mmCIF file of C-alpha atoms in Angstrom:
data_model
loop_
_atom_site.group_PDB
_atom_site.id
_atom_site.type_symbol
_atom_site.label_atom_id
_atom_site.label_comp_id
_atom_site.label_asym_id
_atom_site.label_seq_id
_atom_site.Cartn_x
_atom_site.Cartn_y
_atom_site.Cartn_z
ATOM 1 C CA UNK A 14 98.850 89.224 96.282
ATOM 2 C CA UNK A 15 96.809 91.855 98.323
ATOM 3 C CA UNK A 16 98.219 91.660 101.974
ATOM 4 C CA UNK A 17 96.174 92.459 105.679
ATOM 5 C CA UNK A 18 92.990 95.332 104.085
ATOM 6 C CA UNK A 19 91.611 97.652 107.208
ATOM 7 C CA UNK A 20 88.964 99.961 107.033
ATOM 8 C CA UNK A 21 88.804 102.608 107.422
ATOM 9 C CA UNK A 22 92.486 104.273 107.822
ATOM 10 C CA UNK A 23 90.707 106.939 110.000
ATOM 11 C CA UNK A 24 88.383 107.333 112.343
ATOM 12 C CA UNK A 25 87.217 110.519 114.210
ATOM 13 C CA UNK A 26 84.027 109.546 116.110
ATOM 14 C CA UNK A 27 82.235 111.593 119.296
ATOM 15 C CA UNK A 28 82.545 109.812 122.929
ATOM 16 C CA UNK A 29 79.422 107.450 123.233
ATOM 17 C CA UNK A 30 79.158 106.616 119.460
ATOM 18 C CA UNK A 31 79.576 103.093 117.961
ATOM 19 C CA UNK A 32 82.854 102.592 115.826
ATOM 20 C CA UNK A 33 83.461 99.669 113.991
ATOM 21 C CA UNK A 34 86.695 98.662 112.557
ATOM 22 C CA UNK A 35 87.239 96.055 109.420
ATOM 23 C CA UNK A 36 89.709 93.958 108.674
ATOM 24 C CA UNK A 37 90.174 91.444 105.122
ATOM 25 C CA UNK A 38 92.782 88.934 105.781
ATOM 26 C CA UNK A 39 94.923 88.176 103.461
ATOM 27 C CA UNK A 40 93.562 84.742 101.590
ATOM 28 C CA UNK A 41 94.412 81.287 102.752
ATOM 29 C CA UNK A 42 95.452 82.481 106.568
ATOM 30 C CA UNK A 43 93.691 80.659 108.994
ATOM 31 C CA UNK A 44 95.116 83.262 112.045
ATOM 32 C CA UNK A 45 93.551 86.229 112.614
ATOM 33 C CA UNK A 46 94.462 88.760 115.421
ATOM 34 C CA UNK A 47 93.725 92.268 116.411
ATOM 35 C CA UNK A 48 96.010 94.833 118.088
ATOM 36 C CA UNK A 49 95.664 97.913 119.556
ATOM 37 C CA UNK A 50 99.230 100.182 119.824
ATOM 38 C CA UNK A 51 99.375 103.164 121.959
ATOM 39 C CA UNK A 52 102.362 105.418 123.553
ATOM 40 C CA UNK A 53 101.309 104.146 126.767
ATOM 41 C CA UNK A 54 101.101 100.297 126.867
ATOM 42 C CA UNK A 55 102.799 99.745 123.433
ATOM 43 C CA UNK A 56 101.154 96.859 120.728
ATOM 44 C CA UNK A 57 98.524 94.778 122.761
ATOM 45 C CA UNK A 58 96.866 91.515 121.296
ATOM 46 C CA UNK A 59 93.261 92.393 121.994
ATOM 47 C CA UNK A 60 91.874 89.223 120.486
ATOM 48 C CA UNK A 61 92.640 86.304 118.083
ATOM 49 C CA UNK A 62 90.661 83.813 115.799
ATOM 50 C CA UNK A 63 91.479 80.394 114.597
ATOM 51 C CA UNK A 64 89.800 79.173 111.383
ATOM 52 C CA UNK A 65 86.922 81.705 112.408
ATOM 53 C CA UNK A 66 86.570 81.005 116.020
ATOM 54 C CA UNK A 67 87.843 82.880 118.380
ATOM 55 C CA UNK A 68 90.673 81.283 120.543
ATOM 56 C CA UNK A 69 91.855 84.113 122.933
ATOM 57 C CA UNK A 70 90.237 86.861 124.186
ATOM 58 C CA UNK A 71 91.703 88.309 127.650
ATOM 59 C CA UNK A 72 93.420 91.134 125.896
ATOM 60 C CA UNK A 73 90.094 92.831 124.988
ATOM 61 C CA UNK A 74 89.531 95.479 127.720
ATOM 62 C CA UNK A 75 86.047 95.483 128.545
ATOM 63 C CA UNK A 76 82.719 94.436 127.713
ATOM 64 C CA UNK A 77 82.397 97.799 125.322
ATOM 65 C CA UNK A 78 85.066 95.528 122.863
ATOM 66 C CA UNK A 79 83.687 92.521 120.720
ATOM 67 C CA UNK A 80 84.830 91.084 117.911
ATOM 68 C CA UNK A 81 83.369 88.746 115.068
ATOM 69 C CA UNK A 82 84.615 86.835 112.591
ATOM 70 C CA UNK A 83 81.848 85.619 110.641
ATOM 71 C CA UNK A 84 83.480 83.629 107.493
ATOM 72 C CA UNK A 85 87.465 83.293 106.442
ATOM 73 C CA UNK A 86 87.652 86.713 104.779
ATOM 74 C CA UNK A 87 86.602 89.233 107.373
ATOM 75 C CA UNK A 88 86.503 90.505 110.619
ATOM 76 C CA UNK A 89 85.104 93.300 112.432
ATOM 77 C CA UNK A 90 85.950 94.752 116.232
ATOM 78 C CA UNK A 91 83.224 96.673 117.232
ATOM 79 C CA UNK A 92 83.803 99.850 120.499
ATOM 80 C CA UNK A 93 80.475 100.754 121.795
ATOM 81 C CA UNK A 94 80.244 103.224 123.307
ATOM 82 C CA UNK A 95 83.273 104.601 122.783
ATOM 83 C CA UNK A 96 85.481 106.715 124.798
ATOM 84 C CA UNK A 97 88.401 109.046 124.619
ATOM 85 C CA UNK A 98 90.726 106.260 125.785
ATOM 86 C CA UNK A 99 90.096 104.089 123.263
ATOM 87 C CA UNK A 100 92.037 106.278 120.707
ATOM 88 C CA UNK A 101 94.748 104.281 119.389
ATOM 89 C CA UNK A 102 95.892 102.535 116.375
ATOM 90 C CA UNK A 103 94.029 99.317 115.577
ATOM 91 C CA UNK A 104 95.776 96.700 113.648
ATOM 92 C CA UNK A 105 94.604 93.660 111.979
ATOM 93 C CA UNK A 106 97.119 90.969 111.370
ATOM 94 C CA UNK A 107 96.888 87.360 109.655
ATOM 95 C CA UNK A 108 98.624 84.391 109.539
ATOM 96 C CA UNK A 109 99.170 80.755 108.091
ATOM 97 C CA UNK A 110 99.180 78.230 110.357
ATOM 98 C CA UNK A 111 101.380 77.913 113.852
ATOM 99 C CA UNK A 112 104.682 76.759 111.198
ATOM 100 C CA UNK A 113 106.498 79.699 111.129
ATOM 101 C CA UNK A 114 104.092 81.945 112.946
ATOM 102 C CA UNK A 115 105.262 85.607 111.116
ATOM 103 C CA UNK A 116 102.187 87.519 110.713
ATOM 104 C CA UNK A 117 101.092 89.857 108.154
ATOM 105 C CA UNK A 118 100.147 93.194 109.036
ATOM 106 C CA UNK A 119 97.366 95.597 107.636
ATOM 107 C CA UNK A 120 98.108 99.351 107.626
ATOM 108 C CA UNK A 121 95.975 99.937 110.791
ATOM 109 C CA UNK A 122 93.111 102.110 111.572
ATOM 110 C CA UNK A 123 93.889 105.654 113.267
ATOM 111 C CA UNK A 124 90.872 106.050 115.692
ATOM 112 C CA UNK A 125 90.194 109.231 117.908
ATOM 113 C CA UNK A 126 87.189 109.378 120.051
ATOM 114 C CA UNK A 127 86.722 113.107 121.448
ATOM 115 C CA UNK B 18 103.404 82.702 129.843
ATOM 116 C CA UNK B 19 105.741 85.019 127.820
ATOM 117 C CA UNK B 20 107.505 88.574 128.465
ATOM 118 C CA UNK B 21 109.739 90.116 125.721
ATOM 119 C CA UNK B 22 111.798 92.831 126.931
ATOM 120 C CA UNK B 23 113.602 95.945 124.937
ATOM 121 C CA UNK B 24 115.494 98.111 127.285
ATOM 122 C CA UNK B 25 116.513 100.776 124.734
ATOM 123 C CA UNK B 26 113.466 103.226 124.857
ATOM 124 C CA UNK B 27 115.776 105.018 122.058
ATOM 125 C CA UNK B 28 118.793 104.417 119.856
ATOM 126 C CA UNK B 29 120.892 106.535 117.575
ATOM 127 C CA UNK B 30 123.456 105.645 114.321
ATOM 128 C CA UNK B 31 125.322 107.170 112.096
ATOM 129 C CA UNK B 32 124.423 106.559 108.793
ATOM 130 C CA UNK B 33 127.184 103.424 107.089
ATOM 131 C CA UNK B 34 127.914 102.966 110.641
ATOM 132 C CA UNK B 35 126.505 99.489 112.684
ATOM 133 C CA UNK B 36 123.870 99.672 115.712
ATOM 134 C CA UNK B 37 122.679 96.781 117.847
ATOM 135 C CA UNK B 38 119.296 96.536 119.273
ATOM 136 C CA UNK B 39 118.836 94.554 122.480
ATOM 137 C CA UNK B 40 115.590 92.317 123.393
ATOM 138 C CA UNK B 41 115.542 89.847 126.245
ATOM 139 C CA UNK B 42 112.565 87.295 126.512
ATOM 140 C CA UNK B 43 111.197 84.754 128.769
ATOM 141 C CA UNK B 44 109.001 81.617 127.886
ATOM 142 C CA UNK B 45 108.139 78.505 129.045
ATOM 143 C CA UNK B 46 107.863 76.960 126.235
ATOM 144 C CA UNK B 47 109.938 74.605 123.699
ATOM 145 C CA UNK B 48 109.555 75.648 120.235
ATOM 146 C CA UNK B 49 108.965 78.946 119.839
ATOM 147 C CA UNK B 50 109.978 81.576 116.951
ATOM 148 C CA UNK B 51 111.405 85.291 117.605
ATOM 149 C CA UNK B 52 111.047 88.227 115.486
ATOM 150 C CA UNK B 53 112.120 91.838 114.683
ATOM 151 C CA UNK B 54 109.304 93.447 113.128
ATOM 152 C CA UNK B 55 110.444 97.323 111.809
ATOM 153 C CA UNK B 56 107.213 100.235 112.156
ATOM 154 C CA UNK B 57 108.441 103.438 109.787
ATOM 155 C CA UNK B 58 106.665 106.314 110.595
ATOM 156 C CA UNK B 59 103.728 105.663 107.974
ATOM 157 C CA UNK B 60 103.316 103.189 110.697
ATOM 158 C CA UNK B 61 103.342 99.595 108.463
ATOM 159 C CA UNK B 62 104.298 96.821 110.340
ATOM 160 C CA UNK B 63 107.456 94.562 108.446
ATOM 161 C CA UNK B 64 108.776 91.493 108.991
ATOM 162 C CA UNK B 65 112.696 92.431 109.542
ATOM 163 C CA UNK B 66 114.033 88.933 110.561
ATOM 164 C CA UNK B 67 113.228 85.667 112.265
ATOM 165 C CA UNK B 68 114.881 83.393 114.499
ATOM 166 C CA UNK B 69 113.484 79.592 114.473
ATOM 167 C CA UNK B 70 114.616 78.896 118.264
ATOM 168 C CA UNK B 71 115.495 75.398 117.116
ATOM 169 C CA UNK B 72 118.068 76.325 115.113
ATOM 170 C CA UNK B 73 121.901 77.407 116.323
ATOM 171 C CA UNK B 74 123.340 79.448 113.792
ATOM 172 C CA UNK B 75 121.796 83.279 113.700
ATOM 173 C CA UNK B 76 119.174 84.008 110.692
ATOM 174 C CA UNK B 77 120.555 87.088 108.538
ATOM 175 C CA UNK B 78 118.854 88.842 105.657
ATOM 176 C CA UNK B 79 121.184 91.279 103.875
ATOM 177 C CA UNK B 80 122.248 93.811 106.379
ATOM 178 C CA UNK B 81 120.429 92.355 109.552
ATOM 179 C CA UNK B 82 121.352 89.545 111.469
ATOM 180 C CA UNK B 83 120.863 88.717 114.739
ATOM 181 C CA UNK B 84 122.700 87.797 117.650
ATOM 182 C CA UNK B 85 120.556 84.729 119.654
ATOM 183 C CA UNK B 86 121.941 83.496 122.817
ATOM 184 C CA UNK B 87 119.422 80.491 123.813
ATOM 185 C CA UNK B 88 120.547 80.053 126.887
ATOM 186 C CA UNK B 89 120.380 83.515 127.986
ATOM 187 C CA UNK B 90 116.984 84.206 126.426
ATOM 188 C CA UNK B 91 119.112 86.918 124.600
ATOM 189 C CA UNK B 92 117.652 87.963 121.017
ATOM 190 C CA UNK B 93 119.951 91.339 119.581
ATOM 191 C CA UNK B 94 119.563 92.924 115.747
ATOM 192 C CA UNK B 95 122.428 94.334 114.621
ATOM 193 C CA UNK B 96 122.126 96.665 111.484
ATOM 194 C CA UNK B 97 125.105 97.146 109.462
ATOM 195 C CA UNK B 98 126.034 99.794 106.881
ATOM 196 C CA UNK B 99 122.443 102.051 108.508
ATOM 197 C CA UNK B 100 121.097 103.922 106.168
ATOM 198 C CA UNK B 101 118.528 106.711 106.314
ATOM 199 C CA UNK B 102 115.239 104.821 105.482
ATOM 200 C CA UNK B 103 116.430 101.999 108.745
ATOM 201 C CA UNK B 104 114.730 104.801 110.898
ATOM 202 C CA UNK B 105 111.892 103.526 112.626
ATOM 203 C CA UNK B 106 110.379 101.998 115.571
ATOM 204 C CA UNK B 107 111.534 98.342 115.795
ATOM 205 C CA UNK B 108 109.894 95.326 117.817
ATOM 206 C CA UNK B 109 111.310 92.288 119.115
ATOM 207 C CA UNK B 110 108.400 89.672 119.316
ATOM 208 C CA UNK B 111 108.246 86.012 120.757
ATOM 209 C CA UNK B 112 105.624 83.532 119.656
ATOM 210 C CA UNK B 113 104.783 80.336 121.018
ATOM 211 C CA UNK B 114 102.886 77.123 120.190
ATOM 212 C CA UNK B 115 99.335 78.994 120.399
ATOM 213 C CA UNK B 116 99.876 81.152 117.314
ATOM 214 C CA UNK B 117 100.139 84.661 119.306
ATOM 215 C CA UNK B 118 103.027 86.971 119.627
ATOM 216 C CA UNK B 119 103.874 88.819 122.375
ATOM 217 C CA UNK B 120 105.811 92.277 121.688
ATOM 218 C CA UNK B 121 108.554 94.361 123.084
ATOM 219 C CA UNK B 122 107.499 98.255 123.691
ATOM 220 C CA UNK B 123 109.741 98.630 120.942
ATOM 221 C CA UNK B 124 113.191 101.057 120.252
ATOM 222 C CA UNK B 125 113.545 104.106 118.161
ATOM 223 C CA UNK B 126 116.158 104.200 116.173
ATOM 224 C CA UNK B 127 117.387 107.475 114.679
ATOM 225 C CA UNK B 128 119.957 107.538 111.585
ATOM 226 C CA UNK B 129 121.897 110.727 111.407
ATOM 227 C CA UNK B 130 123.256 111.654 108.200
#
């Protein structure tokens, strides 16, 4: 089975540009959450969805940070307009209901806004 | 609300030798599930081990185990026999009856040779 597909792996955009990050969970999860890891603050849940909708969003810094989750097999998180501090590693992670609760991990997206 | 704490920034092993990670959490809640999750430096997150919290005796898969102490909120990975490729960054996560996890800021763990 495929697992967690992000794209793209990398991401070099300018400061003020929209980036846009994708994520393909892997099939028959109904949990989908985003992360955002950095030296600073660690791996931070920006947002998560349940069965499409989404059921937490207080992690997601500002209004520059939305996400969508339009049907069962994909997800974007949009930045704009970006800035430098939003370089980090993006991950996407799925999961199958709340009975065991381990989640699957995609390989993350490496983004750098200069 | 839940806090997972790792108080080893950095750890070091000698390879065949045994190393135990510490995490400490706090929750309010129940049922809840605890994990190691292991990042390599090609930066892939994996599942190391789980912990149901309902259940006494520690989970182990092959050389990891863990030490849980309920009472203490006390959640340790021990690695025995450490070989080269355990080197990695490795998280100690609580979930809870919403679905999320919340993360530790994670250990480094170095295996010298």
């Amino acid at each position: 089975d495929a697992g967690v597909i992000q794209s793209p792996r990398h991401e070099v955009t300018e400061m003020g540009q929209e980036v846009t990050l994708r994520c393909k969970p892997i099939s028959g999860h109904d949990y989908l959450f985003w992360y955002r890891q950095t030296m600073m603050r660690g791996l931070e849940l920006l947002i998560y969805f349940n069965n499409n909708v989404p059921i937490d969003d207080s992690g997601m810094p500002e209004d520059r940070f939305s996400a969508k989750m339009p049907n069962a097999s994909f997800s974007t998180l949009k930045i704009q307009p970006s800035e430098p501090r939003d370089s980090a590693v993006y991950f996407c992670a799925s999961s199958r209901g709340l009975l065991l609760r381990e989640q699957f991990f995609g390989p993350g997206t490496r983004l750098t806004v200069l | 609300a839940q806090t997972v704490t790792q108080s080893q920034p950095e750890m070091s092993v000698q390879e065949a030798e045994t190393v135990t990670l510490s995490c400490t959490y706090d929750t309010s809640e129940s049922d809840y599930y605890l994990f190691w999750y292991k990042q390599p430096p090609s930066r892939q997150m994996i599942l190391v081990i789980r912990q149901e919290a309902y259940k006494q005796q520690n989970a182990t898969e092959n050389r990891f185990s863990v030490n849980f102490q309920k009472a203490a909120k006390s959640f340790s990975l021990k690695i025995s026999d450490s070989q080269l490729g355990d080197a990695a960054m490795y998280f100690c996560a609580c979930g809870g009856s919403q679905g999320n996890l919340i993360f530790g800021k994670g250990t480094k763990l170095s295996v010298k040779p």
